[in-house]
Short mmCIF file of C-alpha atoms in Angstrom, two decimals:
data_model
loop_
_atom_site.label_atom_id
_atom_site.label_comp_id
_atom_site.label_asym_id
_atom_site.label_seq_id
_atom_site.Cartn_x
_atom_site.Cartn_y
_atom_site.Cartn_z
CA THR T 215 -15.96 -51.63 7.10
CA ALA T 216 -12.44 -51.46 5.65
CA VAL T 217 -10.81 -48.56 7.62
CA SER T 218 -9.01 -47.44 4.55
CA SER T 219 -12.23 -46.08 3.11
CA SER T 220 -12.79 -42.33 3.07
CA ALA T 221 -16.50 -42.25 3.03
CA PHE T 222 -19.52 -44.55 3.42
CA THR T 223 -22.23 -45.59 1.00
CA ILE T 224 -25.93 -45.45 1.91
CA SER T 225 -28.53 -47.40 0.02
CA ALA T 226 -32.12 -46.06 -0.30
CA GLY T 227 -34.59 -45.81 2.58
CA GLY T 228 -32.38 -46.75 5.54
CA THR T 229 -32.32 -45.62 9.14
CA PHE T 230 -28.97 -44.54 10.59
CA THR T 231 -28.26 -43.67 14.13
CA GLY T 232 -25.34 -42.48 16.29
CA ARG T 233 -24.36 -40.43 19.25
CA VAL T 234 -22.42 -37.22 19.77
CA ILE T 235 -20.40 -37.05 23.07
CA HIS T 236 -18.50 -34.55 25.10
CA GLY T 237 -14.89 -35.17 24.15
CA VAL T 238 -13.60 -34.66 27.84
CA THR T 239 -16.41 -36.27 29.93
CA SER T 240 -17.83 -38.80 27.33
CA ALA T 241 -21.39 -37.86 28.25
CA GLY T 242 -23.92 -37.47 25.59
CA LEU T 243 -23.99 -33.96 24.15
CA ALA T 244 -27.42 -32.43 23.64
CA GLY T 245 -28.24 -29.89 21.01
CA ALA T 246 -25.40 -30.69 18.59
CA THR T 247 -26.05 -30.47 14.89
CA VAL T 248 -25.38 -33.49 12.70
CA VAL T 249 -25.38 -33.16 8.87
CA VAL T 250 -25.31 -36.18 6.63
CA ARG T 251 -24.36 -34.92 3.08
CA ASP T 252 -23.16 -35.50 -0.38
CA ALA T 253 -22.88 -33.39 -3.41
CA THR T 254 -26.56 -33.25 -4.01
CA GLN T 255 -28.23 -34.15 -0.75
CA SER T 256 -28.23 -33.00 2.91
CA PHE T 257 -29.91 -34.46 5.92
CA THR T 258 -29.89 -32.57 9.24
CA ALA T 259 -30.58 -33.79 12.80
CA THR T 260 -30.25 -32.40 16.30
CA THR T 261 -29.04 -34.66 19.10
CA SER T 262 -31.35 -35.47 22.04
CA ALA T 263 -30.67 -34.98 25.67
CA GLY T 264 -28.66 -38.09 25.63
CA GLY T 265 -26.64 -37.07 22.53
CA ASP T 266 -28.41 -39.46 20.14
CA TRP T 267 -29.34 -38.67 16.57
CA THR T 268 -31.25 -40.43 13.75
CA VAL T 269 -31.50 -39.86 10.07
CA THR T 270 -34.10 -41.79 8.03
CA GLY T 271 -35.11 -42.21 4.41
CA VAL T 272 -31.62 -41.48 2.84
CA SER T 273 -31.42 -42.27 -0.71
CA ALA T 274 -28.43 -43.94 -2.33
CA GLY T 275 -25.08 -42.14 -2.31
CA THR T 276 -21.75 -41.60 -0.61
CA PHE T 277 -21.96 -39.31 2.38
CA THR T 278 -19.95 -37.43 4.95
CA VAL T 279 -21.16 -36.90 8.46
CA ASP T 280 -20.43 -33.56 10.24
CA ALA T 281 -21.10 -32.78 13.92
CA SER T 282 -20.92 -29.30 15.36
CA LYS T 283 -22.02 -27.28 18.54
CA THR T 284 -21.24 -23.76 19.67
CA GLY T 285 -18.14 -23.66 21.77
CA PHE T 286 -16.79 -26.89 20.54
CA VAL T 287 -14.45 -27.88 17.72
CA SER T 288 -16.33 -29.52 14.92
CA SER T 289 -15.74 -33.05 13.78
CA SER T 290 -16.36 -35.30 10.78
CA ILE T 291 -16.57 -39.07 10.27
CA ALA T 292 -15.72 -41.00 7.25
CA GLY T 293 -14.98 -44.66 6.27
CA GLN T 294 -17.91 -46.47 7.49
CA VAL T 295 -20.15 -48.63 5.14
CA MET T 296 -23.76 -48.34 5.98
CA THR T 297 -25.63 -51.70 5.83
CA LEU T 298 -29.49 -51.64 5.63
CA PRO T 299 -31.96 -51.63 7.14
CA SER T 300 -30.35 -49.88 10.21
CA THR T 301 -26.70 -49.14 10.97
CA VAL T 302 -24.97 -47.53 13.96
CA VAL T 303 -22.37 -44.89 13.37
CA GLU T 304 -19.52 -44.77 16.00
CA ASN T 305 -19.70 -42.07 18.67
CA ILE T 306 -18.56 -38.64 17.54
CA PRO T 307 -16.75 -36.71 20.20
CA LEU T 308 -16.66 -32.94 20.23
CA VAL T 309 -13.83 -31.19 22.12
CA PRO T 310 -14.29 -27.85 23.89
CA ALA T 311 -12.15 -25.11 22.23
CA ALA T 312 -8.99 -25.15 24.14
CA THR T 313 -5.24 -24.99 24.04
CA PRO T 314 -3.15 -27.47 22.06
CA GLY T 315 -2.49 -30.92 23.73
CA GLY T 316 -1.01 -34.28 23.31
CA ILE T 317 -1.77 -37.95 23.28
CA PHE T 318 0.11 -40.98 24.45
CA GLY T 319 -0.60 -44.70 24.71
CA SER T 320 0.45 -48.24 23.97
CA ILE T 321 0.98 -50.39 20.85
CA ARG T 322 -0.10 -54.01 21.47
CA ASN T 323 -0.05 -57.45 19.75
CA ALA T 324 -3.64 -58.55 19.24
CA THR T 325 -2.89 -62.19 20.12
CA THR T 326 -0.85 -61.68 23.11
CA ALA T 327 -1.56 -58.08 24.35
CA ALA T 328 2.23 -57.72 24.78
CA LEU T 329 3.79 -54.42 23.69
CA VAL T 330 5.13 -54.39 20.08
CA THR T 331 8.80 -53.47 20.44
CA THR T 332 9.84 -53.52 16.83
CA SER T 333 9.97 -50.34 14.82
CA THR T 334 6.51 -48.98 14.37
CA LEU T 335 5.40 -45.77 12.64
CA VAL T 336 2.51 -43.92 14.41
CA GLU T 337 0.65 -41.25 12.34
CA ALA T 338 -2.06 -38.75 13.47
CA ARG T 339 -4.68 -37.32 10.93
CA SER T 340 -7.47 -34.87 11.63
CA GLY T 341 -10.96 -36.43 11.68
CA MET T 342 -12.43 -39.84 12.25
CA ASN T 343 -11.51 -42.93 10.15
CA VAL T 344 -9.07 -40.91 8.07
CA THR T 345 -6.28 -43.34 7.48
CA THR T 346 -4.78 -41.68 4.30
CA GLY T 347 -3.91 -38.05 3.44
CA THR T 348 -2.20 -35.26 5.32
CA VAL T 349 -0.34 -36.38 8.45
CA VAL T 350 -0.54 -33.89 11.33
CA ALA T 351 2.13 -35.63 13.44
CA SER T 352 4.10 -38.75 13.40
CA GLN T 353 6.56 -40.81 15.49
CA GLN T 354 8.83 -43.80 14.82
CA THR T 355 8.99 -45.92 17.97
CA SER T 356 10.35 -49.30 19.12
CA THR T 357 9.33 -49.07 22.78
CA GLY T 358 5.70 -50.36 22.37
CA THR T 359 4.41 -46.79 23.26
CA TYR T 360 3.71 -43.69 21.39
CA ALA T 361 3.59 -39.94 22.39
CA LEU T 362 2.47 -37.14 20.22
CA ALA T 363 2.65 -33.51 21.60
CA ASN T 364 1.51 -29.98 20.59
CA LEU T 365 -1.52 -30.99 18.57
CA PRO T 366 -4.30 -28.62 17.91
CA SER T 367 -7.51 -29.24 19.92
CA GLY T 368 -9.83 -31.63 18.01
CA VAL T 369 -10.47 -35.24 17.08
CA TYR T 370 -7.99 -37.51 15.38
CA THR T 371 -7.27 -40.95 13.84
CA LEU T 372 -4.15 -42.57 14.85
CA VAL T 373 -2.62 -45.30 12.63
CA ALA T 374 0.22 -47.70 13.60
CA ARG T 375 2.23 -49.24 10.71
CA ASN T 376 4.59 -52.18 11.22
CA PRO T 377 5.64 -54.58 8.38
CA ALA T 378 4.95 -57.67 10.43
CA TYR T 379 1.34 -56.77 11.30
CA SER T 380 -1.87 -55.40 9.64
CA ASP T 381 -2.15 -51.65 10.31
CA GLY T 382 -3.91 -50.81 13.54
CA SER T 383 -5.82 -47.55 14.10
CA GLY T 384 -7.80 -45.73 16.78
CA THR T 385 -10.45 -43.29 15.76
CA GLY T 386 -12.25 -40.49 17.62
CA VAL T 387 -9.04 -39.79 19.52
CA VAL T 388 -9.60 -36.65 21.52
CA VAL T 389 -6.88 -33.96 22.04
CA GLY T 390 -7.23 -30.80 24.01
CA GLY T 391 -8.72 -29.46 27.18
CA GLY T 392 -5.59 -29.84 29.26
CA PRO T 393 -2.32 -31.68 29.33
CA ALA T 394 -1.39 -34.73 27.39
CA SER T 395 -3.95 -37.41 27.89
CA THR T 396 -3.96 -41.26 27.59
CA GLY T 397 -5.06 -42.35 24.14
CA PRO T 398 -6.31 -45.83 22.87
CA ASP T 399 -4.07 -48.90 22.70
CA LEU T 400 -3.20 -49.37 19.01
CA VAL T 401 -3.72 -53.06 18.53
CA LEU T 402 -1.85 -54.78 15.63
CA ASN T 403 -2.85 -58.08 14.13
CA PRO T 404 0.06 -60.32 13.27
CA LEU T 405 0.49 -61.27 9.65
CA ALA T 406 2.36 -64.58 10.48
CA GLY T 407 0.51 -67.82 11.53
CA GLY T 408 -1.99 -68.32 8.69
CA THR T 409 -5.12 -67.65 10.90
CA ALA T 410 -8.30 -67.92 8.86
CA ALA T 411 -10.14 -65.28 10.78
CA ARG T 412 -9.82 -63.14 13.93
CA ALA T 413 -12.02 -60.84 15.97
CA VAL T 414 -10.47 -58.17 18.27
CA LEU T 415 -12.51 -56.50 20.93
CA SER T 416 -11.44 -53.11 22.50
CA TRP T 417 -13.31 -50.50 24.61
CA GLY T 418 -12.85 -47.79 27.14
CA SER T 419 -11.92 -48.00 30.84
CA THR T 420 -15.37 -49.11 31.80
CA PRO T 421 -17.00 -51.48 32.23
CA ARG T 422 -14.02 -53.30 33.73
CA ASP T 423 -14.73 -56.69 32.23
CA LEU T 424 -16.34 -57.33 28.78
CA ASP T 425 -16.11 -60.90 27.55
CA THR T 426 -15.74 -62.45 24.06
CA HIS T 427 -17.94 -65.46 23.24
CA LEU T 428 -17.73 -67.31 19.97
CA SER T 429 -19.99 -70.31 19.05
CA GLY T 430 -19.55 -72.28 15.90
CA PRO T 431 -19.74 -75.63 14.17
CA VAL T 432 -17.91 -78.83 15.10
CA ALA T 433 -16.56 -80.89 12.21
CA GLY T 434 -18.47 -84.21 11.88
CA SER T 435 -20.99 -83.30 14.48
CA ALA T 436 -24.34 -81.59 14.90
CA SER T 437 -23.15 -80.05 18.11
CA ARG T 438 -21.71 -76.39 18.40
CA PHE T 439 -18.66 -75.34 20.28
CA TRP T 440 -18.65 -72.38 22.70
CA VAL T 441 -15.27 -70.65 23.13
CA TYR T 442 -14.90 -68.02 26.03
CA TYR T 443 -12.72 -67.38 29.04
CA GLN T 444 -13.34 -70.79 30.81
CA ARG T 445 -13.41 -72.84 27.65
CA ARG T 446 -10.63 -71.18 25.65
CA GLY T 447 -10.72 -73.78 22.86
CA SER T 448 -7.85 -74.87 20.66
CA CYS T 449 -6.41 -73.45 17.39
CA SER T 450 -4.38 -76.59 16.76
CA ALA T 451 -7.29 -79.21 17.20
CA SER T 452 -11.07 -79.26 17.19
CA PRO T 453 -12.79 -76.88 17.32
CA PHE T 454 -9.95 -74.92 15.55
CA ALA T 455 -10.96 -71.74 17.38
CA CYS T 456 -9.42 -70.27 20.51
CA LEU T 457 -9.41 -67.35 22.84
CA ASP T 458 -6.03 -65.69 22.58
CA VAL T 459 -6.39 -62.97 25.16
CA ASP T 460 -8.88 -62.43 27.96
CA ASP T 461 -8.92 -58.86 29.47
CA THR T 462 -10.41 -58.13 32.84
CA ASP T 463 -9.34 -54.58 33.60
CA GLY T 464 -10.70 -52.47 30.72
CA ASN T 465 -9.65 -51.27 27.40
CA GLY T 466 -8.72 -54.67 25.91
CA PRO T 467 -7.75 -56.15 23.66
CA GLU T 468 -9.73 -59.35 23.97
CA THR T 469 -9.00 -61.62 20.97
CA VAL T 470 -10.51 -64.80 19.59
CA SER T 471 -9.15 -66.63 16.39
CA ILE T 472 -10.43 -69.24 13.95
CA SER T 473 -7.51 -71.20 12.56
CA GLN T 474 -9.53 -73.51 10.24
CA VAL T 475 -13.00 -72.87 8.93
CA THR T 476 -15.59 -75.69 9.36
CA PRO T 477 -18.84 -75.53 7.24
CA GLY T 478 -21.60 -73.89 9.27
CA VAL T 479 -22.31 -70.63 11.07
CA TYR T 480 -20.08 -68.88 13.47
CA ARG T 481 -21.58 -66.37 15.95
CA TYR T 482 -19.66 -63.71 17.88
CA TYR T 483 -21.02 -62.15 21.16
CA VAL T 484 -19.79 -59.65 23.73
CA TYR T 485 -21.09 -60.02 27.35
CA ASP T 486 -20.80 -57.36 29.97
CA PHE T 487 -19.48 -59.52 32.80
CA THR T 488 -19.16 -56.54 35.07
CA ASN T 489 -23.02 -55.98 34.83
CA ARG T 490 -24.01 -59.51 34.68
CA SER T 491 -26.39 -58.91 37.56
CA THR T 492 -27.85 -55.80 36.00
CA PRO T 493 -29.37 -56.88 32.67
CA THR T 494 -30.83 -53.41 32.06
CA SER T 495 -27.52 -51.61 32.48
CA THR T 496 -26.66 -48.99 29.77
CA ALA T 497 -22.93 -49.36 30.44
CA LEU T 498 -22.18 -51.66 27.56
CA GLY T 499 -23.96 -49.25 25.09
CA VAL T 500 -21.86 -46.33 26.27
CA SER T 501 -18.58 -48.23 26.56
CA GLY T 502 -17.16 -47.28 23.28
CA ALA T 503 -16.62 -50.89 22.37
CA LYS T 504 -15.75 -51.89 18.98
CA VAL T 505 -14.89 -55.16 17.25
CA ASP T 506 -12.38 -55.50 14.38
CA PHE T 507 -13.10 -58.58 12.19
CA TYR T 508 -10.14 -59.85 10.03
CA VAL T 509 -10.31 -62.47 7.45
CA GLY T 510 -6.67 -63.51 6.98
CA SER T 511 -4.73 -60.36 7.34
CA THR T 512 -7.49 -57.99 5.94
CA LEU T 513 -9.77 -56.01 8.12
CA VAL T 514 -13.13 -56.53 6.47
CA ARG T 515 -15.47 -54.82 9.04
CA ARG T 516 -15.40 -52.69 12.12
CA PHE T 517 -18.38 -53.00 14.49
CA PHE T 518 -19.43 -50.36 17.06
CA VAL T 519 -21.67 -51.13 19.92
CA PRO T 520 -25.16 -49.59 19.47
CA PRO T 521 -26.54 -47.30 22.20
CA GLY T 522 -29.34 -48.67 24.43
CA THR T 523 -29.95 -50.96 27.24
CA GLY T 524 -28.46 -54.46 27.79
CA ASN T 525 -25.70 -56.43 29.03
CA ALA T 526 -25.00 -58.69 25.96
CA TRP T 527 -24.21 -57.65 22.39
CA ALA T 528 -24.83 -59.96 19.41
CA VAL T 529 -22.22 -58.64 16.95
CA PHE T 530 -22.18 -60.84 13.82
CA GLU T 531 -22.59 -64.18 12.07
CA TRP T 532 -20.04 -65.62 9.55
CA ASN T 533 -20.10 -68.79 7.44
CA GLY T 534 -16.60 -68.56 6.03
CA GLN T 535 -17.76 -66.44 3.20
CA THR T 536 -20.76 -64.30 4.11
CA LEU T 537 -20.62 -61.84 7.04
CA THR T 538 -24.08 -61.00 8.47
CA VAL T 539 -24.44 -57.97 10.76
CA LEU T 540 -26.39 -58.54 13.95
CA ASN T 541 -25.22 -55.52 16.09
CA GLN T 542 -28.12 -55.80 18.67
CA LEU T 543 -28.11 -55.46 22.46
CA TYR T 544 -29.94 -57.97 24.64
CA THR T 545 -30.78 -58.08 28.40
CA VAL T 546 -29.42 -61.45 29.72
CA SER T 547 -30.19 -62.62 33.32
CA GLY T 548 -27.11 -62.85 35.46
CA VAL T 549 -28.72 -65.47 37.70
CA PRO T 550 -26.14 -68.11 38.28
CA GLN T 551 -27.15 -71.30 36.23
CA PRO T 552 -25.40 -74.72 35.61
CA ALA T 553 -22.87 -74.81 32.84
CA ARG T 554 -24.38 -75.93 29.55
CA VAL T 555 -22.69 -76.85 26.22
CA VAL T 556 -24.73 -75.66 23.26
CA SER T 557 -25.39 -79.06 21.30
CA ALA T 558 -27.76 -80.66 19.04
CA GLY T 559 -31.26 -79.68 19.67
CA ALA T 560 -30.22 -76.51 21.53
CA PRO T 561 -31.47 -73.10 20.20
CA MET T 562 -29.72 -72.35 16.93
CA THR T 563 -30.83 -68.61 16.35
CA ALA T 564 -28.68 -65.66 17.62
CA ALA T 565 -31.63 -64.39 19.63
CA ASP T 566 -31.85 -67.74 21.45
CA GLU T 567 -28.22 -68.51 21.64
CA VAL T 568 -27.24 -65.15 23.21
CA ARG T 569 -29.33 -65.99 26.12
CA GLN T 570 -27.00 -68.85 26.93
CA LEU T 571 -24.25 -66.39 27.88
CA SER T 572 -25.20 -66.38 31.55
CA ARG T 573 -25.27 -70.21 31.69
CA GLN T 574 -21.53 -70.34 31.39
CA PRO T 575 -19.55 -70.87 34.58
CA GLY T 576 -18.58 -67.53 36.35
CA LYS T 577 -15.22 -66.12 37.07
CA PRO T 578 -13.73 -66.02 40.50
CA ARG T 579 -14.15 -62.63 42.28
CA TYR T 580 -11.56 -60.02 41.73
#
């Protein structure tokens, strides 16, 4: 998904799922009404006890998704390309009707997690994935932080613009229900450096530790590399892929870069290290995790973790040209196993490969 889009396109016969959550507690919100509509069609769903909704059999068109519930400020979502046969829509928070509030947070470099202390413009717009149009509030800042006050209760999109970086955005940002609250880190991808591709993972405060894993081809070999927190790779030598940032205390960012594309298939996974011993945990599915995938300086897709059970998330495959959506949760045993390098003769499908996550050496306790 290019976040500059204002709506999303659905092809015929697909199944589309999402979750409506309470904007203050983040719990699933039962009994909310979800409407998927365009100028000639409208599909309505009611959320389950866990806040989940599903729309099936939608014919081709460009749609808007609205969510509402009595006693809450309604919200809409836009800018998400729907990919058949099944696509997950990001969580839609609804805020209890309340007095105006504010939001504050940090602006960080995707490759270092350091604060961006050059002049950056932060803009707030009503709605989700709304990166153009009417600006409700803005701030020019050089401190690496932002603070926006006296916003009406509701859900916003924040966009950070800095000429040395690709635009960074936070969507589904909740305002209201009390004093100013902590918002998302706005993570900016540097334009300099000539990186071929980059994936940036961010999430909420829990689970504490989500890990990025990238597997891919090795030039001149049938083997595959595996880059993660204990084998961080190299962006200046083989495998020309490296883990830039490893985050262990929530929120992210956690970033992996590919400096030079080798013919073959790259696969990107997220492992819930916090719940490695609880394969049936639902923590990853409700973490709000998202992955921004850049090719060069262009954000080509934003992935949102699907709801469900599992401590491992297979996100995507990429061969240097074609991006294939996986977006599936798996239950992966956390029983310690010897380290294993995925090599010739090892499982090559994503479904098999994702189960190697628990074979990688563990972190020290913290």
